[in-house]
Amino acid sequence: MTRKQKRLTMILGGLAVIGLAIGIILYALSGTITFFHTPSDLTATGVKPGQRIRLGGMVEDGSVKKGTGTETTFAVTDQIKTITVSYNGILPDLFREGQGVVTEGSLKEDGTFVADTVLAKHDENYMPRELAESLKEKGVKLGKGADQ
Amino acid sequence: MIAEFGHFALILATGVALYQFLVPLVGAHRGDTALMRTGISAAVLQLALIAVSFVVLTHAYIVSDFSVQNVYENSHSAKPLIYKISGVWGNHEGSMLLWVLILAIYGGAVALFGRNLPLELRSRVLAIQGAIGLAFLLFIVLTSNPFQRLDPPPIEGNGLNPILQDPALAFHPPFLYAGYVGLSIAFAFAVAALIEGRVDAAWARWVRPWTLAAWMFLTIGIAMGSWWAYYELGWGGWWFWDPVENASFMPWLVSTALLHSAIVVEKRNALKIWTVLLSILAFSLSLMGTFLVRSGVLTSVHAFAVDPERGLFILIILCLFIGGSLALFAWRAPMLKAGGLFAPVSREGGLVLNNLLLCVACLAVFIGTLYPLALETFDGPKISVGPPFFNLTFGPIIMPLLLLVPVGPFLAWKRGDMAAVWRRLWKSLAVAVVIGLIVLAVNIRGPWLAPVGMAMAAWLVLGAIADLAARIGLFKVPLSSSWHRFTGLPRSAIGGILAHGGLGLMIAGIIAISLWKVEVIVALKTGESADVGAYTVTFLSETPLSGPNYTGRAGRFLVKEGDREITTLVSEKRNFQPSGMPTTEVGLLQTLLGDVYVVMGDETTDGARAMRMYYNPLVNFIWLGAFIMFCGGLLSLTDRRYRVGAPKRAISAQAVAAE
Amino acid sequence: MMIWIVFAIMTAAVIAVLLSPVVKARPLAQGQDRNAFDRAIFRDQLAELDRDVERGAIAPAEADAARNEISRRLIAATAPPHASRPLGTPSMALLAALIVPAVALPLYLKAGSPQLPDMPLSTRLENATETGDYEAMIVRVEKHLAQNQDDVEGWKVLAPAYRRAMRWADAAEAERNILRLSGPTANGLADYGEAMVMANQGTVSAEAHEVFRKALGLDAKLPKARFYAALALKQEGKSAEAKAAFEAFLADTPADAPWRDMLLAEMNDAVARPPALDQQTMKDAASMSPEDQQAMIRSMVDGLEEKLKANGDDLQGWLRLIRARGVLGDAGKAKLAYDTAKSQFKDNPEALAALDGLAQEMKIP
């Protein structure tokens, strides 16, 4: 192989690796991302049952019901629509009624949501960014001076 | 008075940083040795001044001087001393001060131990360090001043987030920052080389140890963070592909690549332009890591400073340094002469492939981290990119690299001989395959990745051993001369072997916990038990708990293996005062083969308690592997090679990163 | 002044250290030639190669190739050194050093607080008495009491201190301890009850009412106890009894008593409890038909609500509003006000407790 050929093989090989990797990345992006919804746009966008999504909102006051064992159901609301979420597992430390929550899972045929992951805010000031923005768009004011 | 003294020292440091940025640069340009030398004293001064202000702030924390707003907001007189100290950097302002302190330590180290560097190069490196320092010092003084005072002072502080009151987390930021900031040296060297238009042999010798130091601290810092998440958050996981984790992982990937390409520059005078580019990229990513955490732009469970004004300031810093250095690169890089040639199959070729794969893996992480943000900026749908994406992309990209790791050290420089490599490695490969087959046989219904992953882990460890054996001619020459060769091995060689072996152990841990983790979620009343892996966990009792600044409930659990009682674990739910913040303390039985992990949850309606229990096989291999990698880096750093290089060998200053 | 001298010395020291290389600058004895650095490294590489060969770590053929390459580079690095450049003029470095104070001084003037002394907690507590540092004194006594819970003198110091600092819950606790340690006195009971009322945002709880009754049992004429006992009756909705109690109290009150005005205000207020009305409005209201009266009260309550919307930090206002809505039978609006107030004070546990207490009392879900 001449010097030029050598260089060419190496460059082509390198490009092939990069191309392949980008292919994988694009494929993964189309297949593995989960969309974030609030209860009201969940119905608006027509998410099919079984599709994996993230559902975020506030835990409605008085909606948390402990079932037998480790089952819990609660309602997630964005003040416009409310969706009942059932979850089997241990709720995070900071899960509280009236606080922001993000759950991951899928809708059932009957319109309730089955979550396998529940994330609560990490500290006093933290609210999932997408949640804060979604709620703001819908005119739900957050924090001090909120008068519904 | 003391507080203001520290404040003034910090502000003086800002002035000195401006001097350190401008004067050595002018001096190097004009060939004025006196001016260049003042750059050295400026770097030392900057270190001294920032150290003074850091000590003063720490003092204010220790004596609970609540007239300093930062102390009032983040400390409490009743806090244990160690958390008063770690509270200094447990908040935004203090952590930025720590950041510049570490920057100044690195700058001071170059100034003090850089006598084997040409003066011009040293001045330019220090000038770039000065520029970085200046930007961050201005950021601190103008937007995040830890010496803001309160008048009248409150009598008691606001305390510290209880979740942060933890030894692993207390000391994880200093290590992580030492890693992030250490990459600034490689960056400064790269920019200096671009300004000069030449890459010396001395340049290559110097970039590598600094990158090594940064890499080492990043490794241990990331490992500590992951360990903290594992036992403090109580989710049983050790890595969440959380944006903040990714922000530290990306510089790690690129600095790993840099570490390897710098070898080629030093040994073969090749890949110079690429190495300069990598240095710029590595530091850019660590700046971005700082930015992502500080501005809270990303959805993250860690973000603790949500402040757009600061974010804007850092964004400007980011654009200035990344944009500026990349522009300089585009302009000046063609001036750097290409170096030695090599065949595709050669040590250099292997290292190029290593770099390629590491950078592509970093790209995958980068896209996964920033894509949701980019999409949202353009008003697209809100999405989250989670572990499935990273497992699907990062895994396949990194796997060929892991396969090649043991091969690399056996390839000769310039032109490698695959047959020779095969002769030396086929035994290791065979043993690894056998191990894979055994795993397959034991675990015939398990996921296909288990045997493959375990074989790969074994391949890495055995490859490292084979490397050592070949270098000392084990069983080929008499044992005594093997020993002689071993003692004569350069420490950097042993360091490399350790790092590759440690990587293997880590992979074993990762594969095991990912595929064989046992998770049990169950509601238990006292006296009831649940099976977790080979263990039986019995819920013995629940008692009220009261600590110095918290109250809560403690559950006791008896762990049995068969009929043998192993130990009693305690898992706690704590409620911290005055914030009322709840935390969970995990009950953890650690063994080398796996952990039993018990978390107590809420009460259920029928009076039982929800429990989450895990059996995490081989999980400690992850941190053990990381620690071995850290040790490998440390050993490499002490290599005598980094201590030579001054003309006439007049000076043998240590070229070791100050800690 | 002192601090500026220190800063001046610091600055001078920094400039001195900065410029020290200029002063003692000497021509570089070595290393002027950059290639010398490279040559040193190449020589070291050759030496390392030799060691490797000696140890047998590298094949002789490979070693030769490597040696050739390094030697080539070594030869290439023997270019003649640059002509040595002149040393710079010290004046330039001196001028440049002025950058430091030029940056530092304006920055410090902007960000610093040179007039503020340090306030370490321990010295602050030690010197509390001398400096008249009230908060620090309280903490000192608190620390003492944490060890000696039965030191009545300590509680007697703390109780008025807490009152002055408006820490009513703590004050109530202190008064309770005084009663525990020195036995019930009419005054002590009245003070305890008053602290409880204040901690409860002005509402006399049943427990507090009982305390005032006990106080009156010891001293039937004790003004404070009489006042709060009457207030309790008023708040419990027993208007007639409250009126009687207030009037009896007023009859015993000398014209120059400091509490006379307050008493009069509460007395008049007792007639139409929800929102507190001024006397003129009260007179007007008295001459209205019951429907008009209701309408007026409603409009005033609405006015109060508007005010709270503009300035929501007024907890007392919210409590009044919720109570008023409840009394007027507007359960929905009471709930709304309660919810709004709750989100308003969500970071203030004391306020939340007060709100919740009121909600329970008013039976708001």
PDB file of C-alpha atoms in Angstrom, chain C residues 223-304:
ATOM      1  CA  PRO C 223     -57.453  43.228  83.722  1.00  0.00           C
ATOM      2  CA  LYS C 224     -55.528  41.092  81.241  1.00  0.00           C
ATOM      3  CA  ALA C 225     -57.421  37.954  82.106  1.00  0.00           C
ATOM      4  CA  ARG C 226     -60.737  39.763  82.037  1.00  0.00           C
ATOM      5  CA  PHE C 227     -60.016  41.222  78.651  1.00  0.00           C
ATOM      6  CA  TYR C 228     -59.064  37.925  77.033  1.00  0.00           C
ATOM      7  CA  ALA C 229     -61.848  36.017  78.715  1.00  0.00           C
ATOM      8  CA  ALA C 230     -64.308  38.513  77.235  1.00  0.00           C
ATOM      9  CA  LEU C 231     -62.574  38.271  73.885  1.00  0.00           C
ATOM     10  CA  ALA C 232     -62.887  34.506  74.044  1.00  0.00           C
ATOM     11  CA  LEU C 233     -66.617  34.804  74.622  1.00  0.00           C
ATOM     12  CA  LYS C 234     -66.839  37.121  71.670  1.00  0.00           C
ATOM     13  CA  GLN C 235     -64.912  34.767  69.429  1.00  0.00           C
ATOM     14  CA  GLU C 236     -67.001  31.855  70.565  1.00  0.00           C
ATOM     15  CA  GLY C 237     -69.992  33.769  69.256  1.00  0.00           C
ATOM     16  CA  LYS C 238     -71.534  34.431  72.659  1.00  0.00           C
ATOM     17  CA  SER C 239     -72.099  38.077  71.837  1.00  0.00           C
ATOM     18  CA  ALA C 240     -74.365  38.912  74.724  1.00  0.00           C
ATOM     19  CA  GLU C 241     -72.092  37.383  77.327  1.00  0.00           C
ATOM     20  CA  ALA C 242     -69.112  39.009  75.707  1.00  0.00           C
ATOM     21  CA  LYS C 243     -70.808  42.379  75.743  1.00  0.00           C
ATOM     22  CA  ALA C 244     -71.655  41.995  79.389  1.00  0.00           C
ATOM     23  CA  ALA C 245     -68.119  40.986  80.248  1.00  0.00           C
ATOM     24  CA  PHE C 246     -66.653  43.895  78.316  1.00  0.00           C
ATOM     25  CA  GLU C 247     -69.015  46.354  79.915  1.00  0.00           C
ATOM     26  CA  ALA C 248     -68.292  45.100  83.409  1.00  0.00           C
ATOM     27  CA  PHE C 249     -64.602  45.323  82.652  1.00  0.00           C
ATOM     28  CA  LEU C 250     -64.988  48.833  81.258  1.00  0.00           C
ATOM     29  CA  ALA C 251     -66.805  49.923  84.379  1.00  0.00           C
ATOM     30  CA  ASP C 252     -63.783  48.868  86.466  1.00  0.00           C
ATOM     31  CA  THR C 253     -61.309  50.444  84.085  1.00  0.00           C
ATOM     32  CA  PRO C 254     -59.869  53.803  85.133  1.00  0.00           C
ATOM     33  CA  ALA C 255     -60.054  56.516  82.485  1.00  0.00           C
ATOM     34  CA  ASP C 256     -56.307  56.662  82.102  1.00  0.00           C
ATOM     35  CA  ALA C 257     -55.701  52.912  81.808  1.00  0.00           C
ATOM     36  CA  PRO C 258     -53.459  52.164  78.840  1.00  0.00           C
ATOM     37  CA  TRP C 259     -55.649  49.317  77.649  1.00  0.00           C
ATOM     38  CA  ARG C 260     -58.790  51.399  77.609  1.00  0.00           C
ATOM     39  CA  ASP C 261     -58.667  52.217  73.907  1.00  0.00           C
ATOM     40  CA  MET C 262     -58.078  48.649  72.934  1.00  0.00           C
ATOM     41  CA  LEU C 263     -60.904  47.553  75.122  1.00  0.00           C
ATOM     42  CA  LEU C 264     -63.276  50.059  73.560  1.00  0.00           C
ATOM     43  CA  ALA C 265     -62.295  48.966  70.087  1.00  0.00           C
ATOM     44  CA  GLU C 266     -62.908  45.305  70.871  1.00  0.00           C
ATOM     45  CA  MET C 267     -66.157  46.112  72.571  1.00  0.00           C
ATOM     46  CA  ASN C 268     -67.519  47.932  69.569  1.00  0.00           C
ATOM     47  CA  ASP C 269     -66.181  45.273  67.331  1.00  0.00           C
ATOM     48  CA  ALA C 270     -68.072  42.668  69.311  1.00  0.00           C
ATOM     49  CA  VAL C 271     -71.353  43.814  67.792  1.00  0.00           C
ATOM     50  CA  ALA C 272     -70.537  42.878  64.207  1.00  0.00           C
ATOM     51  CA  ARG C 273     -67.689  40.490  64.407  1.00  0.00           C
ATOM     52  CA  PRO C 274     -66.553  39.840  60.865  1.00  0.00           C
ATOM     53  CA  PRO C 275     -64.376  42.356  59.528  1.00  0.00           C
ATOM     54  CA  ALA C 276     -63.286  44.847  62.066  1.00  0.00           C
ATOM     55  CA  LEU C 277     -65.174  48.033  61.315  1.00  0.00           C
ATOM     56  CA  ASP C 278     -64.406  51.517  62.427  1.00  0.00           C
ATOM     57  CA  GLN C 279     -66.797  53.264  64.718  1.00  0.00           C
ATOM     58  CA  GLN C 280     -68.371  55.530  62.144  1.00  0.00           C
ATOM     59  CA  THR C 281     -69.259  52.612  59.896  1.00  0.00           C
ATOM     60  CA  MET C 282     -70.576  50.774  62.869  1.00  0.00           C
ATOM     61  CA  LYS C 283     -72.923  53.654  63.651  1.00  0.00           C
ATOM     62  CA  ASP C 284     -74.060  53.728  60.060  1.00  0.00           C
ATOM     63  CA  ALA C 285     -74.578  50.022  60.061  1.00  0.00           C
ATOM     64  CA  ALA C 286     -76.653  50.182  63.200  1.00  0.00           C
ATOM     65  CA  SER C 287     -79.227  52.366  61.468  1.00  0.00           C
ATOM     66  CA  MET C 288     -79.572  50.059  58.450  1.00  0.00           C
ATOM     67  CA  SER C 289     -82.017  47.353  57.695  1.00  0.00           C
ATOM     68  CA  PRO C 290     -80.644  43.837  58.332  1.00  0.00           C
ATOM     69  CA  GLU C 291     -80.431  43.184  54.550  1.00  0.00           C
ATOM     70  CA  ASP C 292     -78.508  46.386  54.002  1.00  0.00           C
ATOM     71  CA  GLN C 293     -76.284  45.541  56.905  1.00  0.00           C
ATOM     72  CA  GLN C 294     -75.470  42.182  55.380  1.00  0.00           C
ATOM     73  CA  ALA C 295     -74.842  43.802  52.006  1.00  0.00           C
ATOM     74  CA  MET C 296     -72.513  46.354  53.535  1.00  0.00           C
ATOM     75  CA  ILE C 297     -70.594  43.744  55.405  1.00  0.00           C
ATOM     76  CA  ARG C 298     -70.272  41.713  52.246  1.00  0.00           C
ATOM     77  CA  SER C 299     -68.987  44.674  50.298  1.00  0.00           C
ATOM     78  CA  MET C 300     -66.451  45.329  53.009  1.00  0.00           C
ATOM     79  CA  VAL C 301     -65.363  41.733  52.981  1.00  0.00           C
ATOM     80  CA  ASP C 302     -64.980  41.966  49.217  1.00  0.00           C
ATOM     81  CA  GLY C 303     -62.918  45.088  49.741  1.00  0.00           C
ATOM     82  CA  LEU C 304     -60.726  43.209  52.168  1.00  0.00           C
TER      83      LEU C 304
END
